[in-house]
Amino acid sequence: MARGRGAMKLLILGGTGEARELAKALVKQGEHVVSSLAGRVARPKLPDGETRVGGFGGPEGLARWLTENDVDAVIDATHPFAERIGANAAEASLATETPLLRLARPGWTEQPGDTWHWADDLDHAARLLPALGERVFLTSGRQGLAAFAGLGLWFLIRCVDPPEAPLPRRHEVLLDRGPYTVERERALMERHGVQVLVTKDSGGAMTAAKLTAARGLGLPVVVVRRPRRPEIASVTSVRDALTWIGVATKGSPA
């Protein structure tokens, strides 16, 4: 499907900092970049290049879009927990023989002094909480909070946009967007008397300060594992993604 010369047309499934960084680098190289955003955040940070918002209509719709738009390659740079679009991208790329790359930041690593409890999903995380603390700092995003609705614990729920019901009966919502500092995170936890932190294994530096703050306060952390993704070519850095794009679409490094 590659043109072999001239500007490439690349689809970035984005919404992450890595996606924006990659789009910026590719636009600077003169490539035609279309970044697709899910549209779940009210005021997203827009990348360089062309932007589209909303779904494609499943794998079939994405396959049709790739063909109609003569796309040279797809880069799945979505959030580590955006498993549905990842599966759709794998199926659509296979159907259309379009090269596909997964760009995913590494997950977090437990450090000395940490007390982490790994959970397979949000339901599992909810089952772990009663034994760990009464006051919970919940930073797993605004979706899926129904898993915690039946608990009698108190929750500080932080997310970018207002969360979806149902919510825990005892809660306070904090609308905020990273990056965060260790000092602010520690002060927030102390002010609210937080006893346990819940987070997804999102990775990256933008929201890692909460883990350092929890370590310093001696708080347990429930960490939700990343969902399984399709077995496709994967890299962890924008630099490696640029190299892959050059090889996959032009036959030489970018």
Backbone as a ProteinNet text record, in pm:
[ID]
protein_1_A
[PRIMARY]
MARGRGAMKLLILGGTGEARELAKALVKQGEHVVSSLAGRVARPKLPDGETRVGGFGGPEGLARWLTENDVDAVIDATHPFAERIGANAAEASLATETPLLRLARPGWTEQPGDTWHWADDLDHAARLLPALGERVFLTSGRQGLAAFAGLGLWFLIRCVDPPEAPLPRRHEVLLDRGPYTVERERALMERHGVQVLVTKDSGGAMTAAKLTAARGLGLPVVVVRRPRRPEIASVTSVRDALTWIGVATKGSPA
[TERTIARY]
82.1	0	86.1	214.3	300.8	319.2	325.1	345.2	487.9	584.8	722.7	795.4	726.4	792	696.8	750.2	667.6	618.8	525.8	471.8	386.5	399.6	317.1	189	86.1	-33.4	-37.7	-33.5	-22.7	-139.5	-197.1	-303	-245.6	-256.1	-214.5	-340.1	-359	-465.6	-410.4	-458.9	-386.7	-462.3	-429.7	-484.5	-383.3	-264.2	-158.7	-50.6	35.9	149.5	242.4	261.9	347.4	289.3	156.8	92.4	114.4	101.8	123.1	268.8	360.4	503.1	536.2	478.8	502.7	442.9	321.3	257.7	340.4	390.9	472.3	596.7	664.2	785.5	755.7	646.4	613	569.1	491.3	450.6	573.9	669	793	870.4	859	924.3	849.1	730	653	553.3	526.1	431.1	287.6	193	51.3	2.3	-24.6	-60.4	-205.6	-281.2	-416.6	-417.9	-447.8	-457.9	-604.1	-637.2	-774.9	-789.2	-884.9	-912.8	-1049.7	-1061.3	-1186.9	-1299.5	-1266.1	-1369	-1425.8	-1355.8	-1406.6	-1364.6	-1270.6	-1226.4	-1283.6	-1339.5	-1411	-1318.6	-1201.6	-1107.7	-971.2	-958.7	-831.8	-721.6	-598.5	-484	-469.7	-476.6	-476.7	-334.3	-308.9	-175.9	-155.9	-32.7	-3.4	-64.3	-92.2	-148.7	-299.8	-357.4	-502.6	-555.8	-675	-736.7	-877.9	-913.3	-1051.3	-1093.4	-1220.6	-1270.7	-1387.2	-1385.8	-1494.2	-1449.9	-1536.1	-1503.4	-1514.7	-1473	-1476.2	-1591.9	-1655.5	-1759.2	-1705.5	-1622.5	-1567.7	-1456.2	-1404.3	-1293	-1328.7	-1453.9	-1494.1	-1491.8	-1542.3	-1541.1	-1400.3	-1312.8	-1173.8	-1105.2	-1130.6	-1071.9	-1117	-1243.8	-1295.6	-1229.1	-1210.6	-1148.3	-1003.5	-931.9	-792	-783.3	-872.9	-871.4	-910.9	-1019.1	-1068.9	-969.7	-890	-795.7	-652.6	-633	-501.4	-393.1	-415.7	-324.1	-204.4	-85.8	37.5	69	34.9	64.7	-21.4	-46.4	-123.6	-34	-36.5	36.1	-65.1	-76.9	-166.7	-91	-112.3	-47.3	-151.4	-255.4	-361.6	-316.8	-401	-374.4	-359.3	-272.2	-252.1	-379.6	-485.1	-608.4	-717.4	-683.7	-781.1	-777.6	-823	-805.6	-895.3	-1014.6	-1106.1	-1050.4	-1001.3	-948.3	-823.3	-747.5	-629.4	-666.3	-770.2	-815.4	-872.5	-948	-1003.8	-893	-789.2	-678	-606.8	-586.1	-518.1	-599.2	-729.7	-815.3	-823.1	-839	-851	-720.7	-609.9	-480.9	-450.5	-488.8	-469.3	-555.5	-678.8	-771	-726.7	-663.8	-624.6	-475	-402.2	-257.5	-186.6	-232.8	-170	-73.9	51.5	144.7	90.4	106.9	55.2	163.2	177.6	273.6	202.6	238.5	190.4	300.7	269.4	361	304.2	370.3	318.4	430.2	410	507.3	519.7	637.7	652.6	564.7	523.8	449.8	540.3	478.6	555.2	618.7	727.3	799.6	799.8	768.2	767.5	906.8	914.9	1041.5	1055.4	1179.6	1196.6	1112.8	1042.8	956.1	811.5	783.3	646	573.1	442.4	355.7	243.8	267.9	173.5	92.6	-34.5	-123.7	-177.4	-141.4	-180.3	-322.5	-399	-536.2	-551.3	-632.8	-652	-742.7	-834.2	-925.5	-984.8	-1076.7	-1133.3	-1217.4	-1288.3	-1366.1	-1274.6	-1162.3	-1064.8	-1008.4	-980.2	-929.2	-1028	-1156	-1258.9	-1262	-1243	-1245.6	-1127	-1016.9	-898.1	-908.4	-986.5	-983.2	-1025.5	-1132.9	-1176	-1068.2	-974.7	-868.7	-750.5	-753.6	-637.2	-657.4	-780.2	-802	-944.5	-982.7	-1118.8	-1131.2	-1020	-1023.6	-935.2	-997.8	-934.5	-914.7	-795.6	-766.4	-775.8	-882.6	-913.1	-873.8	-772.6	-718.1	-720.7	-824.7	-831.8	-910.3	-946	-1022.3	-1170.3	-1246.6	-1388.1	-1480	-1429.5	-1512.4	-1489.2	-1589.4	-1574.3	-1585.6	-1629.6	-1634.4	-1748.7	-1837.2	-1944.5	-1888.7	-1767	-1705	-1690.6	-1684.3	-1662.7	-1790.5	-1900	-2022.3	-2081.9	-2062	-2122.6	-2042.5	-1925.9	-1840.3	-1879.1	-1868.1	-1899.6	-1781.8	-1675.2	-1555.7	-1575.9	-1483.9	-1486.3	-1383.7	-1422.8	-1337.3	-1312.3	-1186.2	-1149.4	-1127.2	-1215.3	-1212.3	-1154.7	-1038	-976.8	-982	-1030.4	-1035.5	-1038.8	-1021.2	-1015.7	-1155.5	-1251.9	-1390.7	-1480.1	-1600.2	-1690.9	-1712.6	-1708.2	-1721.4	-1864.1	-1876.3	-2006	-2064.9	-2194.7	-2265	-2278.1	-2294.2	-2304.9	-2169	-2168.7	-2047.8	-2065.1	-1955.3	-1967.1	-2051.9	-2126	-2214.7	-2134.9	-2022.4	-1938.9	-1819.7	-1821.7	-1712	-1700.5	-1586	-1561.5	-1493	-1537.7	-1479.7	-1384.2	-1265	-1164.5	-1133.8	-1170.3	-1140.6	-1006.7	-911.2	-775.7	-705.1	-602.8	-525.2	-376.8	-299.7	-156.1	-84.4	46.6	132.5	119.1	154.2	146.7	286.6	302.5	430	415.3	526.4	524.6	474.8	518.7	478.8	328	268.7	123.7	47.7	97.4	29.5	33.6	146.4	157.7	65.5	64.7	-21.5	-168.4	-205.8	-344.4	-383.2	-295.7	-324.2	-333.2	-244.6	-247.1	-372	-409.3	-525.7	-654	-662.8	-785.1	-774	-664.2	-648.6	-650.3	-592.2	-592.9	-515.8	-573.6	-511.6	-468.5	-521.2	-484.2	-507.4	-417.6	-424.6	-461.7	-547.9	-583.1	-545.9	-473.6	-433.3	-425.7	-442	-411.3	-261.9	-204.6	-63	-46.2	-71.2	-65	76.9	172.7	310.1	329.2	452.5	483.7	505.9	563.7	601.6	490.4	389.4	290.6	213.8	184.3	105	177.7	308	383.2	408.8	392.1	422.8	338.6	217.2	131.4	194.2	266.3	330.3	444.4	520.7	629.1	574.3	465.3	403.4	349.6	284.8	232.4	345.9	456.4	571.8	623	634	683.8	592.4	462.9	366	342.4	404.6	386.8	249.8	185.3	50.8	52.4	-39.6	-52.8	-111.5	-77.2	-125.1	-182.9	-304.4	-364	-339.1	-269.6	-231.1	-304	-383.6	-458.2	-369	-354.4	-269.8	-325.9	-236.8	-279.4	-350.5	-452.2	-520.4	-430	-459.2	-382.4	-408.8	-304.8	-316.2	-280.6	-326.6	-289.9	-138.5	-89.9	52.9	89.9	138.8	181.3	316.8	378.7	504.5	484.3	575.6	559.7	692.2	683.9	799.5	754.9	853.2	821.3	864.3	921.2	966.8	928.4	912.6	882.1	996.2	1118.6	1233.6	1226.4	1196.6	1186.4	1066.3	960.1	843.5	879	955.5	996.4	1082.9	1170.9	1253.8	1167.7	1072.3	983.9	904.4	853.1	772.8	856.2	981.2	1068.2	1092.4	1117	1143.8	1017.9	905.8	782.5	719.8	742.3	671.6	760.4	888.6	977.3	1096.7	1115.9	1226.5	1358.3	1358.6	1481.2	1445.1	1539.8	1511	1462.1	1369.6	1320	1424.1
-121	0	126.9	115.3	232.7	295.3	425.7	497.2	482.5	472.3	453.7	582.8	693.6	820.6	932.7	1048.7	1162.1	1149	1236.1	1236.2	1112.2	1059.4	946.7	998.2	916.6	945.4	846.8	899.3	818.2	845.5	740.1	753.3	723	820.8	800.1	790.7	677.6	663.1	718.8	837.3	912.8	945.7	1064.2	1109.9	1111	1055.9	1052.5	1154.5	1180	1269.2	1215	1083.7	1022.2	1040	1030.5	1050.1	1191.4	1289.8	1429.2	1454.2	1395.2	1411.3	1349.7	1233.5	1167.7	1247.5	1296.6	1376.8	1500.8	1565.4	1685.3	1654.2	1543.9	1506.9	1471.9	1401.8	1361	1478.7	1568.7	1688.7	1771	1779	1852.3	1790.2	1657.7	1587.8	1605.1	1663.3	1686	1576.9	1487.6	1380.2	1428.8	1360.3	1390.4	1305.3	1368.9	1297.9	1328.2	1222.3	1234.7	1170.4	1248.7	1195.8	1175.7	1055.7	1023.8	1023.6	1102.2	1109.8	1049.6	982	913.4	1010.4	1130.5	1228.9	1215.8	1145.6	1125.6	1236.1	1320.8	1433	1560.9	1646.7	1765.5	1863.6	1886.6	1983.4	1917.1	1829.6	1758.3	1850.6	1812.4	1881.2	1831.6	1923.4	1883.6	1870.4	1769.1	1749.6	1832.8	1836	1896.4	1809.6	1872.8	1799.4	1796.5	1708.4	1695.2	1613.9	1649.4	1578.9	1537.1	1414.8	1368.2	1319.7	1337.1	1300.8	1204.4	1097.5	1000.4	866.8	766.8	632.4	613.3	494.2	460.4	367.3	310.6	211.4	71.1	41.6	-92.4	-120.5	-244.4	-278.3	-265.4	-295.3	-283.9	-138.3	-49.2	92.9	147.6	103.3	148.3	96.3	-28.5	-85.2	-7.3	26.7	104.7	242.7	304.8	437.9	430.4	326.9	311.3	298	220.6	199.6	325.4	388.4	508.6	624	628.3	738.7	703	582.9	543.5	562.4	505.6	521.9	429	482.6	404.2	321.9	372.8	300.2	356.5	270.3	308.5	294.6	395.4	388.6	398.3	291	288.1	342.8	471.6	537.6	576	494.3	521.6	488.7	525.9	497.3	346.9	304.4	160.4	83.2	150.8	80.7	97.1	153.6	167.5	40.5	-69.9	-200.2	-220.8	-159.5	-184.1	-130.6	-6.1	49.4	-25.5	-76.6	-154.8	-281.8	-350	-470.8	-438.8	-328.7	-288.7	-256.2	-187.2	-150.3	-274.1	-372.1	-494.6	-567.2	-575.9	-646.1	-570.6	-438.3	-358.9	-356.2	-346.5	-343.1	-475.3	-584.9	-716.3	-730.6	-683.3	-695.9	-613.6	-500.4	-409.9	-417.3	-504.3	-517.7	-384.7	-309	-181.2	-202.5	-162.3	-177.5	-111.5	-180	-131.7	-140.9	-33.3	-29	12.4	-49.7	-7.9	72.8	199.2	284.8	297.9	236.4	234	262.7	362.7	392.7	272.9	252	141.1	162	51.8	60.6	100.9	130.6	167.6	44.8	67.4	-40.2	-13.8	-115.3	-102.4	-71	26.7	73.8	30.8	29.6	0	95.4	41.3	122.1	122.5	72.8	65.7	-54.5	-39.6	-151.2	-156.7	-231.6	-239.1	-368	-355.6	-470.2	-469.6	-570.6	-573.2	-627.5	-562.8	-603.9	-631.3	-730	-765.3	-666.9	-602.1	-504.9	-422.4	-330.3	-243.1	-320	-422.3	-503.1	-569.4	-620.6	-682.3	-576.8	-458.8	-350.6	-317.3	-312.1	-281	-386.4	-512.1	-619.1	-611	-553.4	-542.3	-429.8	-327.3	-204.1	-216.8	-285.6	-284.8	-326.3	-410.4	-455.6	-359.5	-255.6	-168.6	-29.4	19.2	152.6	199.5	299.7	354.6	474.5	543.5	665.5	644.1	647.9	603.3	720.6	730.4	825.7	748.1	772.8	695.2	774.4	725	798.1	711.2	630.7	536.7	590.3	719.2	776.8	784.3	844	869.5	756.4	657.1	545.3	423.4	341.3	217.8	232.6	348.2	371.6	297.4	239.3	158.4	42.5	0.7	-108.9	-75.7	53.8	96.1	147.1	151	215.3	146.1	17.3	-55.1	-55.5	7	7.9	121.3	98.1	200.9	287.4	283	362.6	504.8	594.1	731.7	743	810.5	820.4	965.9	997.9	1119.4	1076.9	1119.1	1075.5	1187.8	1164.2	1266.2	1221.4	1312.2	1285.8	1419.2	1413.6	1535.5	1593.3	1508.6	1549.5	1484.5	1537.8	1479.8	1330.3	1250.8	1105.2	1062.3	940.2	883.9	810.3	823.2	748.9	601.9	511.2	535.3	554.7	630.1	658.4	608.7	593.4	558.8	662.5	617.9	708.4	817.4	784	880.8	916.6	1034	1070.6	1221.8	1263.6	1400.7	1392.4	1472.8	1472.4	1590.1	1561.8	1664.1	1660.4	1767.3	1776	1844.6	1772	1825	1747.2	1807.5	1746	1758.9	1652.7	1654.7	1744.6	1762.3	1688.6	1737.8	1648.2	1677.2	1672.2	1737.3	1734.2	1648.9	1596.5	1513.4	1594.9	1719.9	1803.1	1824.6	1854.6	1874.8	1746.6	1634.9	1507.3	1468.9	1489	1454.8	1544.1	1673	1764.8	1727.9	1688.7	1649.6	1526.8	1427.8	1305.2	1331.9	1415.7	1447.4	1526.8	1621.4	1706.2	1624.4	1521.5	1440.2	1312	1295.1	1176.7	1047.1	1047.6	930.2	815.6	695.9	577.1	475.2	487.1	394.1	463.4	438.5	495.2	386	419.9	328	393.3	320.9	373.4	261	296.2	204.5	215.3	109.1	109.3	184.1	315.4	397.4	422.4	427	457.5	604.9	643.1	781.3	868.3	986.3	1076.5	1172.1	1193.1	1297.1	1274.6	1150.1	1122.4	1032.8	1014.5	924.6	984	1114.6	1178.4	1120.3	1075.5	1018.9	894	816.8	696	730.6	833.9	878.6	933.1	1008.9	1064.3	953.5	854.4	742.3	665.3	648.2	579.9	656.6	787.9	868.1	866.1	850.9	846.9	705.4	607.3	469	412.7	461.9	419	300.5	206.4	99.4	154.1	90.2	131.3	9.7	23.5	-79.9	-40.1	-125.5	-97	-194.3	-140.6	-224.2	-256.7	-385.1	-429.9	-383.8	-368.4	-335	-453.8	-424.7	-534.4	-592.7	-714.8	-781	-712.5	-691.1	-629	-730	-707.2	-797.6	-803.1	-917.6	-936.9	-870.2	-746	-672.6	-609	-551.8	-480.6	-367	-354	-254.6	-187.7	-59.9	15.5	97.1	149.3	226.1	371.7	412.7	551.4	609	739.5	808.2	790.2	793	774.6	640.5	535.3	403.8	396.8	467.1	470.8	536.4	644.4	712.4	621.1	545.3	450.5	343.6	288.8	185.1	238.7	359.5	418.4	429.2	471.3	483	349.9	246.1	113.8	50.4	63.5	-2	57.8	187.4	253.9	299.4	317.1	366	274.4	179.4	87.2	140.5	257.8	312	387.1	400.4	466.9	609.4	652.9	790.5	887.6
0	0	0	28.9	35.1	-101.3	-103.5	-229.8	-280.3	-183.8	-223.1	-252.7	-267.4	-291.3	-252.8	-230.6	-191.1	-49	-12.5	123	148	268.3	309.2	373.4	370.5	447.7	563.4	684.2	803.5	896.4	951.4	1049.8	1186.7	1277	1415.4	1501.3	1564.1	1662.4	1792.3	1830	1930.5	2056.2	2108.5	2234.4	2346.2	2322.8	2423.6	2390	2486.9	2462.9	2357.5	2355.6	2254.6	2115.4	2103.8	1974	1923.5	2012.6	1972	1933.6	2008.2	1976.8	1841.4	1812.9	1685.1	1570.6	1588.2	1483.8	1452.7	1554.4	1534.9	1453.3	1486.5	1414.1	1269.3	1244.2	1107.8	1022	1079.4	1005.9	970.4	1061.2	1035.4	920.3	904.5	794.1	662.4	667.9	546.4	514	610.6	586.4	610.9	548.3	568.2	684.2	796.9	919.3	955.3	980.5	1033.2	1170.8	1273.6	1409.3	1444.2	1488.4	1524.6	1676.1	1726.7	1869.7	1896.9	2009.7	2041.4	2071.1	2118.8	2149.8	2289.3	2378.2	2514	2609.7	2567.6	2650.5	2591.1	2676.3	2627.8	2556.5	2611.7	2552.6	2534.1	2435.5	2417.5	2364.8	2394.6	2336.4	2193.1	2097.7	1956.6	1903.7	1823.1	1764.5	1639.7	1592.8	1463.2	1353.1	1240.3	1128.3	1133.3	1052.6	1044.3	1162.6	1208.7	1321.5	1286.6	1324.1	1314.8	1453.7	1487.4	1619.8	1605.1	1684.3	1681.2	1626.6	1642.5	1598.4	1448.7	1404.4	1261.3	1227.8	1329.4	1303.6	1306.2	1405.8	1420.1	1322.1	1321.6	1231.3	1084.1	1050.3	910.2	864.7	950.1	916.4	906.4	995.1	989.5	864.6	829.3	707.2	584.7	582.5	470.2	464.7	580.9	586.4	537.8	577.2	534.4	382.7	325.7	181.6	106.1	149.3	80.6	89.2	194.8	214.2	176.5	120.4	69.6	174.8	292.6	405.6	391.3	414.9	402.7	527.1	644	767.6	879.5	979.5	1098	1220	1305.9	1431.7	1545	1620.5	1735.3	1855.7	1883.1	1996.7	2101.3	2112.7	2208.2	2350.1	2445.9	2586.9	2606.7	2698	2719	2749.7	2797.8	2831.9	2725.7	2611.1	2501.4	2416.7	2476	2412.4	2291.2	2289.3	2177.5	2046.4	2046.1	1921.6	1878.8	1975.9	1941.5	1866.5	1914.2	1847.3	1708.9	1700	1570.2	1470.6	1518.2	1429.4	1376.8	1463.4	1420.5	1313.7	1333.7	1237.5	1105.1	1113	990.9	912	981	912.2	843.7	909.1	847.8	722.7	732.2	619.1	499.6	523.1	414.6	381.6	454.3	435.9	456.2	554.8	589.7	705.9	695.5	807.7	934.3	1047	1175.1	1281	1358.2	1468.3	1595.5	1706.5	1837.7	1906.4	1939.5	2014.7	2155.3	2252.7	2389.8	2488.3	2570.8	2675.6	2771.8	2829.1	2924.9	3047.6	3108	3232.7	3347.1	3461	3579.6	3643.4	3717	3785.1	3934.6	4012.2	4157.2	4208.1	4297.8	4352.2	4498.5	4551.8	4694.5	4780	4875.8	4960.7	4916.1	4794.6	4745.7	4806.3	4824.5	4862.3	4759.3	4653.1	4542.4	4550.3	4512.7	4500.9	4358.5	4279.6	4139.2	4124.9	4038.9	4011	3862.5	3827.2	3686.1	3613.9	3687.9	3629.7	3743.1	3711.8	3813.6	3915.5	3872.1	3965.4	4068.2	4021.8	4112.3	4207.5	4155.5	4240.2	4351.4	4317.4	4417.2	4527.5	4490.9	4591.1	4687	4643	4727.2	4829.9	4800.1	4879	5024.9	5059.8	5199.8	5299.1	5256.9	5347.4	5352	5269.1	5257.6	5315.6	5322.5	5376.2	5357.6	5437.9	5433.8	5340.9	5315.3	5234.1	5111.7	4995.6	4871.4	4776	4719.1	4612.1	4482.1	4405.6	4285.4	4161.7	4088.5	3973.9	3848.3	3833.5	3722.5	3603.7	3605.6	3495.4	3527.9	3437.5	3466.9	3425.2	3355.8	3311.9	3400.8	3412.6	3488.2	3637.9	3685.6	3830.1	3897.2	3818.3	3875.7	3957.7	3926.7	4001.5	4149.7	4183	4320.9	4387.4	4312.4	4360.9	4482.2	4496.3	4606.4	4734.5	4733.6	4852.3	4946.3	5074.5	5173.7	5210.5	5132.4	5158.4	5106.4	5144.7	5093.5	4981.1	4872.2	4753.9	4714.8	4689.4	4617.8	4473.8	4383.7	4243.6	4158.5	4099.9	4014.8	3869.4	3784.3	3640.6	3567.6	3435.9	3355	3335.3	3302.1	3279.9	3385.1	3406.3	3505.7	3482.4	3589.3	3575.3	3547.6	3498.2	3464.7	3584.4	3604.6	3709	3666.4	3765.4	3909	3975.1	4084.7	4160.9	4304.2	4376.5	4517.8	4592.1	4691.4	4765.4	4836.2	4892.5	4965	4876.2	4819.7	4730.6	4715.8	4666.2	4621.9	4487.2	4391.5	4257.8	4243.3	4193	4165.8	4016.4	3944.8	3801.7	3783.9	3728.7	3714.8	3605.5	3549.5	3441.7	3474.4	3451.7	3475.9	3377.2	3395	3488.5	3632.5	3724.6	3866.6	3927.7	4042.8	4114.7	4239.6	4286.2	4406.2	4525.9	4534.1	4647.6	4650.3	4535.5	4528.4	4556.9	4505.2	4526.8	4674.7	4737.4	4878.9	4962.1	4931.8	5006.2	4987.3	4865.9	4838.1	4919.9	4922.4	4996.3	5145.9	5196.8	5339.4	5375.5	5291.3	5319.1	5326.7	5244.8	5240.4	5323	5391.9	5475.5	5397	5279	5191.6	5256.8	5247.1	5304.1	5198.9	5078	4971.1	4836.6	4742.5	4607.8	4508.5	4412.5	4303.5	4171.5	4087.2	3957.3	3855.4	3730.3	3622.3	3590.7	3536.9	3499.6	3367.6	3371.8	3250.7	3205.1	3298.4	3263.5	3233.4	3208.2	3173.9	3296.2	3270.4	3379.2	3419.8	3332.8	3359.4	3489.4	3521.6	3641.6	3741.2	3724.1	3811.8	3949.2	3964.9	4094	4207	4177.4	4282	4342.7	4260.6	4310.6	4406.1	4371.9	4459.2	4589.7	4579.8	4700.3	4789.8	4731.1	4809.8	4876.4	4806	4863.5	4985	4970.8	5081.9	5202.6	5179.8	5289.3	5342.3	5277.6	5319.9	5288.9	5182	5148.1	5051	5067.9	4968.4	4838.6	4728.3	4596.3	4525	4475.5	4391.8	4246.7	4173.3	4035.2	3942	3851.1	3756.5	3637.7	3610.6	3499.5	3364.9	3269.1	3133.5	3068.5	2987.8	2917.3	2808.9	2774.6	2668.6	2535.1	2456.5	2324.3	2216.8	2092.1	1982.3	1963.6	1917.8	1893.6	1761.4	1770.7	1651.7	1680.1	1576.7	1596	1696.5	1792.6	1898.3	1931	1965.5	2013.1	2133.8	2207.8	2328.2	2319.5	2205.7	2193.3	2057.7	2053.3	1928.2	1828.8	1875.3	1785.6	1713.6	1788	1725.8	1631.3	1665.2	1576.6	1443.7	1447.6	1324.9	1237.9	1301	1226.5	1161	1236.7	1182	1064.1	1075.4	967.1	839.7	855	737.9	670.3	750	694.8	636.4	707.9	665.3	542	520.4	412.1	296.3	324.8	219.4	195.3	285.8	268.7	321.4	390.8	447.2	572.9	669.2	793.3	772.2	860.4	851.8	896.6
[MASK]
++++++++++++++++++++++++++++++++++++++++++++++++++++++++++++++++++++++++++++++++++++++++++++++++++++++++++++++++++++++++++++++++++++++++++++++++++++++++++++++++++++++++++++++++++++++++++++++++++++++++++++++++++++++++++++++++++++++++++++++++++++++++++++++

